[in-house]
Amino acid sequence: MHNAAFRVLGIDAVYLAFDVPPVRLGAAVSGARSLGIRQLAVSIPHKQAVMEHLDEVDPTARRIGAVNTVTLRGERLVGSNTDWLGAVLALERETKLSGARAVVLGAGGAARAAVFGLLERGARVVVLNRTPERARALASSLGAHGAGELSELRAGAYDVLVNTTSVGLKEERSPIRADALHPAALVMDAVYEPEHTRLLRDAQAQGARTLSGKWWLVYQAAEQLRLWTGREPPIETMAEAFDRAARA
Ligand code: ATR
């Protein structure tokens, strides 16, 4: 996605993937600093641990508790988070969030980013998780409006549903029962492999609108590109790059 964007924007840069084991994270960050690498995208499982290796973490990333973007500013490595804005911009392709009743499934880092973003945009947010204590802790730390177990989801009780659990990742399962879905809902999955998860197909079968994890992934990457280059990200180009990679 990033390389496709660099090409159409005429930016002389290359994005490379490195598989870094947790014990090598500090060495990887200081190696990147020494090499003068300008930007890092940080993924699972390093989004929290990377913070202690940076010179600065911006207040939003600190509040979410995770960094997915590192930028070299002069001599300083600065951490930020584009996952929350990625989730919001993806949802805003389809709906207005202010005043919407939103339910976020899950209570990990992706859930924190989604809940933060939805609250920023003025939604009413409830967090549901397999382990309800984690949902309650997340809700109270970010100021969400309610929390509970996955089984508490009721059709009709929400406008926007965001799955951040790993259920459905490379498997044919949904985190919720199909009868908890309804036609007026907008349902987004964080899972993008497969792109059309069981949850999204169940939602479509109920007549709901859906957004695949591809859009969340594309928009968080697009916001990284904006931070790094100051340029308007070419969303469609990045989405097409995702499609090509998914077909390969
Ligand atoms: P991330 O930081 O990427 O969001 P995480 O912190 O590992 O990932 O969180 C994974 C989420 O998926 C959690 O909400 C987890 O629920 P628990 O808090 O109860 O562990 C949820 N999850 C994982 N496997 C699940 C399953 N089989 N059924 C329901 N929820 C599941």
XYZ file of C-alpha atoms and ligand atoms in Angstrom:
279
model
C 0.000 0.000 0.000
C 2.707 2.465 0.960
C 4.909 1.658 -2.026
C 1.968 2.080 -4.417
C 1.244 5.446 -2.805
C 4.915 6.535 -3.032
C 4.855 5.711 -6.748
C 1.770 7.747 -7.608
C 2.915 10.648 -5.425
C 6.409 10.589 -6.995
C 8.073 10.207 -3.586
C 11.546 8.635 -3.613
C 11.029 6.203 -0.735
C 10.590 2.502 -0.145
C 8.610 0.677 2.518
C 10.025 -2.646 3.700
C 8.745 -5.279 6.117
C 10.962 -6.614 8.914
C 10.004 -9.481 11.181
C 11.350 -8.426 14.591
C 11.161 -10.809 17.570
C 10.171 -9.110 20.862
C 13.637 -9.531 22.421
C 15.154 -7.595 19.508
C 12.712 -4.669 19.551
C 15.028 -2.174 21.290
C 17.925 -3.125 19.025
C 15.707 -2.819 15.948
C 14.571 0.688 16.935
C 18.087 1.876 17.705
C 19.307 0.288 14.467
C 16.627 2.167 12.544
C 17.674 5.376 14.298
C 21.354 4.785 13.461
C 20.522 4.029 9.849
C 18.496 7.237 9.569
C 15.302 5.409 8.655
C 12.719 8.172 8.622
C 9.553 6.325 9.535
C 8.467 3.079 11.076
C 5.074 1.413 10.991
C 4.742 -0.760 14.076
C 2.523 -3.813 14.148
C 1.579 -6.758 16.326
C 3.022 -7.566 18.867
C 5.094 -4.390 19.350
C 2.583 -1.547 19.549
C 2.824 -1.149 23.320
C 6.393 -2.266 23.972
C 7.839 0.116 21.376
C 6.873 3.157 23.455
C 9.731 2.794 25.917
C 12.267 2.930 23.071
C 11.094 6.312 21.712
C 12.037 9.886 22.684
C 8.447 11.042 22.691
C 4.932 9.596 22.474
C 2.181 12.011 21.496
C -0.718 12.481 23.955
C -3.284 10.631 21.809
C -1.102 7.548 21.414
C -0.381 7.671 25.121
C -4.088 7.769 25.928
C -4.812 4.858 23.583
C -1.773 3.068 25.024
C -0.343 2.008 21.669
C 1.950 3.355 18.954
C 1.617 2.196 15.339
C 3.619 5.012 13.733
C 7.121 6.293 14.492
C 8.537 9.379 12.804
C 12.140 10.587 12.959
C 11.952 14.336 13.594
C 15.482 15.671 13.533
C 17.212 13.431 16.059
C 14.037 12.453 17.890
C 11.883 9.384 17.395
C 8.241 10.350 17.945
C 5.459 7.789 18.388
C 1.877 8.348 17.330
C -1.260 6.337 16.612
C -3.280 6.356 13.389
C -5.409 3.296 14.196
C -8.133 5.382 15.847
C -8.434 7.799 12.926
C -8.234 4.920 10.466
C -11.256 3.287 12.107
C -13.196 6.551 12.154
C -12.424 7.519 8.538
C -13.340 4.040 7.322
C -16.706 4.201 9.154
C -17.281 7.734 7.854
C -17.267 6.380 4.294
C -20.715 5.047 5.183
C -22.174 6.970 8.111
C -22.079 9.980 10.411
C -20.745 9.042 13.850
C -21.878 11.966 15.965
C -24.761 10.728 18.100
C -24.532 7.183 16.711
C -24.991 4.238 19.078
C -21.802 2.202 18.664
C -20.810 -1.195 20.014
C -17.171 -2.297 19.980
C -16.473 -6.026 20.350
C -13.164 -6.820 22.076
C -10.972 -5.135 24.666
C -7.415 -5.243 23.302
C -5.357 -2.520 21.624
C -7.516 -2.339 18.497
C -10.608 -1.933 20.686
C -8.958 0.926 22.594
C -8.209 2.723 19.328
C -11.761 2.223 18.007
C -13.401 3.305 21.265
C -11.185 6.398 21.468
C -12.047 7.362 17.879
C -15.779 6.803 18.257
C -15.851 8.902 21.448
C -13.816 11.638 19.702
C -16.512 11.796 17.031
C -19.327 12.012 19.582
C -20.737 8.486 19.392
C -22.302 6.698 22.363
C -20.030 3.691 22.887
C -20.568 0.330 24.570
C -17.731 -2.223 24.818
C -18.513 -5.952 24.829
C -15.897 -8.629 25.391
C -15.595 -12.357 26.094
C -13.947 -11.348 29.381
C -16.311 -8.604 30.604
C -13.903 -7.305 33.256
C -11.544 -6.214 30.481
C -14.434 -4.465 28.703
C -15.358 -2.638 31.895
C -11.753 -1.586 32.531
C -11.424 -0.269 28.974
C -14.767 1.546 29.127
C -13.980 3.254 32.396
C -10.453 4.250 31.360
C -11.612 5.920 28.124
C -15.028 7.120 29.281
C -17.225 4.805 27.204
C -20.896 4.551 28.137
C -21.239 0.876 28.953
C -19.600 -2.539 28.971
C -20.501 -6.194 29.135
C -20.218 -9.643 27.589
C -20.426 -10.484 23.882
C -23.687 -12.359 24.477
C -25.376 -9.113 25.610
C -25.467 -7.740 22.055
C -29.069 -7.166 20.912
C -30.324 -6.503 17.382
C -31.687 -2.990 17.068
C -29.763 -1.628 20.046
C -26.925 -0.124 17.984
C -26.255 1.740 14.739
C -22.583 0.860 14.321
C -20.854 -2.411 15.257
C -17.064 -2.795 15.156
C -15.411 -6.168 15.695
C -11.868 -5.955 17.083
C -11.669 -9.500 18.436
C -9.510 -11.949 16.538
C -12.497 -14.243 15.968
C -12.849 -14.850 12.219
C -9.147 -14.428 11.486
C -8.352 -17.223 9.035
C -11.370 -19.129 10.310
C -15.057 -19.477 9.541
C -16.430 -18.152 12.849
C -18.197 -15.013 14.050
C -17.824 -13.459 17.523
C -21.606 -13.025 17.806
C -24.832 -14.821 16.923
C -26.335 -13.861 13.552
C -29.643 -12.979 15.237
C -27.922 -10.106 17.072
C -27.439 -8.370 13.683
C -30.063 -6.166 12.035
C -30.712 -4.404 8.701
C -30.198 -0.799 9.893
C -26.693 -1.502 11.211
C -23.299 -0.657 9.766
C -20.864 -3.460 10.636
C -17.082 -3.167 10.344
C -14.565 -5.918 10.989
C -10.932 -5.310 11.961
C -10.113 -8.754 10.582
C -9.003 -8.480 6.936
C -7.955 -12.054 6.283
C -10.256 -13.249 4.869
C -11.674 -9.945 3.664
C -15.251 -11.228 3.735
C -15.460 -12.720 7.209
C -18.297 -14.798 8.575
C -19.449 -11.787 10.643
C -19.683 -9.570 7.542
C -21.495 -12.227 5.527
C -23.968 -12.772 8.383
C -24.485 -8.993 8.519
C -25.096 -8.791 4.760
C -27.549 -11.660 4.986
C -29.514 -9.549 7.498
C -29.460 -6.613 5.062
C -26.872 -4.599 7.038
C -24.188 -2.450 5.420
C -20.631 -3.680 5.931
C -17.048 -2.415 5.780
C -14.269 -4.974 5.636
C -11.052 -4.766 7.640
C -9.389 -3.695 4.419
C -10.803 -0.179 4.837
C -9.590 0.202 8.422
C -6.157 -1.061 7.333
C -6.052 1.270 4.325
C -7.097 4.371 6.271
C -4.659 3.839 9.148
C -1.880 3.401 6.570
C -3.085 6.478 4.666
C -2.879 8.568 7.842
C 0.674 7.298 8.403
C 1.537 8.472 4.922
C -0.021 11.864 5.628
C 2.050 12.205 8.826
C 5.253 11.193 7.103
C 4.905 13.118 3.850
C 2.356 15.863 4.519
C 0.675 14.820 1.262
C -2.952 13.856 0.652
C -2.962 10.023 0.656
C -4.208 8.297 -2.524
C -6.843 6.090 -0.852
C -8.039 4.267 -3.963
C -4.463 3.467 -5.037
C -3.754 2.028 -1.598
C -6.976 -0.005 -1.612
C -6.101 -1.402 -5.050
C -2.663 -2.405 -3.724
C -4.413 -4.283 -0.906
C -6.610 -6.046 -3.489
C -3.584 -7.070 -5.550
C -1.797 -8.439 -2.459
C -4.933 -10.305 -1.359
C -5.210 -11.958 -4.795
C -1.510 -12.899 -4.936
P -5.376 -6.518 19.890
O -4.463 -5.752 20.791
O -4.820 -6.807 18.541
O -6.735 -5.929 19.811
P -5.614 -8.598 21.966
O -5.219 -7.658 23.030
O -4.938 -9.910 21.885
O -5.466 -7.996 20.496
O -7.187 -8.799 22.048
C -7.823 -9.829 21.397
C -9.308 -9.676 21.606
O -9.970 -10.759 20.957
C -9.722 -9.711 23.072
O -10.827 -8.853 23.251
C -10.111 -11.185 23.245
O -11.046 -11.421 24.294
P -10.538 -11.650 25.814
O -10.234 -10.296 26.377
O -11.680 -12.324 26.481
O -9.313 -12.539 25.721
C -10.762 -11.460 21.928
N -10.819 -12.880 21.613
C -9.777 -13.664 21.221
N -10.198 -14.920 21.005
C -11.541 -14.947 21.260
C -12.553 -15.930 21.197
N -12.280 -17.197 20.836
N -13.828 -15.562 21.506
C -14.108 -14.310 21.849
N -13.197 -13.314 21.928
C -11.926 -13.619 21.640
